[in-house]
């Protein structure tokens, strides 16, 4: 398939940084890069013109990379506890999403965005989980997440016993009504 060479005027995730000459499919160039002013046809003058901007972007990326490495180093030893409402069998009312985890990490002082937290689905049970945190393709770690009930286990068991007793009483009352007929 034919590819078009373009000079990037802005940094684009998963494609390149300012000043890169990249090969892309014609539709991507025609429908996205060119109309949004993110790329143009490469020329020697334009490449030289963007070299200073490219150096700035490379320095910013290097700084960002070192910050991300420091963040991953700190996160490797983190254990997080979230309290949630649950029933007696350990099922959560609502669940825990990647947004909840990232907000809890932000509250602890870590600059983690929702997209960095990699869980497939919402967490719906009380348990311990290893949650992958990936800030870039190469930089990832796992944190330990404890999802605990907001009520003590004894209270949950007492509620379950109460519910069972109420259900048993209802069945006995219905049985007594049937016998009276």
Tab-separated table of C-alpha atoms in Angstrom:
chain	number	residue	atom	x	y	z
A	1	UNK	CA	0.000	0.000	0.000
A	2	UNK	CA	1.266	3.469	-0.844
A	3	UNK	CA	2.526	5.645	1.971
A	4	UNK	CA	3.041	9.405	2.051
A	5	UNK	CA	6.045	11.115	3.630
A	6	UNK	CA	5.174	14.083	5.840
A	7	UNK	CA	7.049	16.416	8.160
A	8	UNK	CA	5.434	16.654	11.593
A	9	UNK	CA	4.779	20.186	12.857
A	10	UNK	CA	3.523	18.948	16.250
A	11	UNK	CA	4.318	15.948	18.433
A	12	UNK	CA	1.787	13.170	17.840
A	13	UNK	CA	1.527	10.178	20.167
A	14	UNK	CA	2.520	6.877	18.582
A	15	UNK	CA	3.769	8.642	15.446
A	16	UNK	CA	6.652	11.014	16.168
A	17	UNK	CA	7.852	14.353	17.513
A	18	UNK	CA	8.176	17.772	15.919
A	19	UNK	CA	10.528	17.699	12.928
A	20	UNK	CA	10.249	13.956	12.251
A	21	UNK	CA	9.697	12.888	8.669
A	22	UNK	CA	7.222	10.021	8.887
A	23	UNK	CA	5.467	7.726	6.443
A	24	UNK	CA	1.700	7.495	6.881
A	25	UNK	CA	-1.229	6.164	4.905
A	26	UNK	CA	-2.830	8.647	2.493
A	27	UNK	CA	-6.178	8.672	4.310
A	28	UNK	CA	-4.585	9.540	7.663
A	29	UNK	CA	-2.638	12.362	6.044
A	30	UNK	CA	-5.564	13.679	4.011
A	31	UNK	CA	-8.259	13.387	6.700
A	32	UNK	CA	-6.389	14.208	9.898
A	33	UNK	CA	-2.797	15.429	9.754
A	34	UNK	CA	-3.034	17.965	6.935
A	35	UNK	CA	-6.454	19.547	7.793
A	36	UNK	CA	-5.450	19.992	11.447
A	37	UNK	CA	-2.138	21.584	10.516
A	38	UNK	CA	-0.129	18.843	12.220
A	39	UNK	CA	2.031	17.992	9.223
A	40	UNK	CA	3.117	19.194	5.792
A	41	UNK	CA	5.242	18.053	2.873
A	42	UNK	CA	8.904	17.801	3.940
A	43	UNK	CA	11.457	20.311	2.668
A	44	UNK	CA	15.038	20.999	3.717
A	45	UNK	CA	14.217	24.603	4.744
A	46	UNK	CA	11.302	23.545	6.937
A	47	UNK	CA	13.342	20.775	8.585
A	48	UNK	CA	16.090	23.295	9.480
A	49	UNK	CA	13.444	25.750	10.681
A	50	UNK	CA	11.959	23.129	13.038
A	51	UNK	CA	15.314	21.902	14.383
A	52	UNK	CA	15.310	24.389	17.307
A	53	UNK	CA	11.746	23.439	18.228
A	54	UNK	CA	12.684	19.761	17.927
A	55	UNK	CA	15.555	20.250	20.390
A	56	UNK	CA	13.131	21.859	22.887
A	57	UNK	CA	10.674	19.002	22.521
A	58	UNK	CA	13.433	16.407	22.931
A	59	UNK	CA	14.550	18.132	26.161
A	60	UNK	CA	10.933	18.179	27.404
A	61	UNK	CA	10.536	14.494	26.572
A	62	UNK	CA	13.767	13.670	28.373
A	63	UNK	CA	12.546	15.584	31.452
A	64	UNK	CA	9.153	13.851	31.274
A	65	UNK	CA	10.846	10.458	30.977
A	66	UNK	CA	12.943	11.053	34.107
A	67	UNK	CA	9.818	12.174	36.015
A	68	UNK	CA	7.972	9.051	34.882
A	69	UNK	CA	10.882	6.816	35.927
A	70	UNK	CA	10.882	8.429	39.381
A	71	UNK	CA	7.100	7.960	39.625
A	72	UNK	CA	7.339	4.260	38.701
A	73	UNK	CA	10.107	3.780	41.260
A	74	UNK	CA	7.928	5.303	44.013
A	75	UNK	CA	4.808	3.421	42.917
A	76	UNK	CA	6.498	0.012	43.012
A	77	UNK	CA	6.234	-0.080	46.821
A	78	UNK	CA	2.714	1.364	47.125
A	79	UNK	CA	-0.140	-0.488	48.783
A	80	UNK	CA	-3.521	1.179	48.503
A	81	UNK	CA	-6.651	0.469	50.552
A	82	UNK	CA	-10.128	1.405	49.363
A	83	UNK	CA	-13.219	1.013	51.536
A	84	UNK	CA	-16.449	0.158	49.762
A	85	UNK	CA	-19.956	-0.928	50.734
A	86	UNK	CA	-20.537	-4.630	50.231
A	87	UNK	CA	-22.927	-7.421	51.071
A	88	UNK	CA	-22.139	-10.334	53.369
A	89	UNK	CA	-20.732	-12.468	50.543
A	90	UNK	CA	-18.153	-9.847	49.563
A	91	UNK	CA	-19.825	-8.395	46.473
A	92	UNK	CA	-19.436	-4.645	46.180
A	93	UNK	CA	-22.314	-2.242	45.712
A	94	UNK	CA	-20.981	-0.279	42.743
A	95	UNK	CA	-17.439	-1.507	42.296
A	96	UNK	CA	-14.006	0.058	41.902
A	97	UNK	CA	-13.013	1.571	38.547
A	98	UNK	CA	-9.683	2.750	37.188
A	99	UNK	CA	-10.854	6.307	37.891
A	100	UNK	CA	-11.349	5.455	41.587
A	101	UNK	CA	-7.843	3.986	41.762
A	102	UNK	CA	-6.222	6.962	40.021
A	103	UNK	CA	-8.093	9.405	42.304
A	104	UNK	CA	-6.876	7.482	45.369
A	105	UNK	CA	-3.315	7.604	44.041
A	106	UNK	CA	-3.648	11.351	43.397
A	107	UNK	CA	-4.823	11.788	46.993
A	108	UNK	CA	-1.633	9.981	48.070
A	109	UNK	CA	0.440	12.455	46.042
A	110	UNK	CA	1.095	10.487	42.835
A	111	UNK	CA	0.450	12.092	39.441
A	112	UNK	CA	-1.334	9.139	37.853
A	113	UNK	CA	-3.995	9.592	35.176
A	114	UNK	CA	-6.939	7.257	34.612
A	115	UNK	CA	-5.418	5.886	31.404
A	116	UNK	CA	-2.293	4.772	33.292
A	117	UNK	CA	-4.304	2.390	35.482
A	118	UNK	CA	-4.747	-0.826	33.510
A	119	UNK	CA	-7.635	-2.914	34.812
A	120	UNK	CA	-9.847	-4.742	32.350
A	121	UNK	CA	-13.156	-4.392	34.153
A	122	UNK	CA	-14.527	-2.850	37.307
A	123	UNK	CA	-13.539	-4.650	40.504
A	124	UNK	CA	-16.687	-6.092	42.072
A	125	UNK	CA	-15.411	-8.141	45.030
A	126	UNK	CA	-13.649	-7.569	48.314
A	127	UNK	CA	-10.136	-8.918	47.860
A	128	UNK	CA	-6.499	-8.048	47.198
A	129	UNK	CA	-5.514	-7.141	43.647
A	130	UNK	CA	-2.272	-6.448	41.788
A	131	UNK	CA	-3.055	-3.404	39.656
A	132	UNK	CA	-0.779	-2.659	36.676
A	133	UNK	CA	0.234	0.988	36.270
A	134	UNK	CA	1.702	1.841	32.857
A	135	UNK	CA	2.822	5.429	32.222
A	136	UNK	CA	4.528	4.674	28.893
A	137	UNK	CA	5.231	1.670	26.701
A	138	UNK	CA	8.362	0.670	28.621
A	139	UNK	CA	7.584	2.044	32.089
A	140	UNK	CA	5.194	-0.056	34.130
A	141	UNK	CA	4.816	-1.441	37.630
A	142	UNK	CA	2.191	-3.064	39.822
A	143	UNK	CA	0.650	-1.725	43.002
A	144	UNK	CA	-1.179	-3.768	45.602
A	145	UNK	CA	-4.834	-2.777	46.047
A	146	UNK	CA	-6.842	-3.879	49.066
A	147	UNK	CA	-10.593	-3.534	48.609
A	148	UNK	CA	-12.142	-3.796	52.071
A	149	UNK	CA	-15.642	-3.439	53.421
A	150	UNK	CA	-16.675	-0.225	55.124
A	151	UNK	CA	-18.363	-2.383	57.799
A	152	UNK	CA	-16.650	-4.922	60.059
A	153	UNK	CA	-17.078	-8.585	59.058
A	154	UNK	CA	-19.087	-9.322	62.231
A	155	UNK	CA	-21.618	-6.643	61.298
A	156	UNK	CA	-21.981	-8.083	57.790
A	157	UNK	CA	-22.507	-11.583	59.239
A	158	UNK	CA	-25.090	-10.226	61.704
A	159	UNK	CA	-26.976	-8.545	58.840
A	160	UNK	CA	-26.924	-11.816	56.894
A	161	UNK	CA	-28.216	-13.740	59.929
A	162	UNK	CA	-30.969	-11.137	60.420
A	163	UNK	CA	-32.019	-11.406	56.792
A	164	UNK	CA	-32.058	-15.210	56.995
A	165	UNK	CA	-34.127	-15.121	60.186
A	166	UNK	CA	-36.598	-12.667	58.644
A	167	UNK	CA	-36.911	-14.876	55.559
A	168	UNK	CA	-37.447	-17.971	57.720
A	169	UNK	CA	-40.128	-16.165	59.769
A	170	UNK	CA	-41.886	-15.084	56.552
A	171	UNK	CA	-41.894	-18.675	55.257
A	172	UNK	CA	-43.261	-19.971	58.582
A	173	UNK	CA	-45.964	-17.266	58.618
A	174	UNK	CA	-46.985	-18.174	55.060
A	175	UNK	CA	-47.040	-21.866	55.995
A	176	UNK	CA	-49.235	-21.075	59.027
A	177	UNK	CA	-51.650	-19.103	56.827
A	178	UNK	CA	-51.912	-22.046	54.400
A	179	UNK	CA	-52.628	-24.437	57.336
A	180	UNK	CA	-55.413	-22.144	58.622
A	181	UNK	CA	-57.218	-22.307	55.284
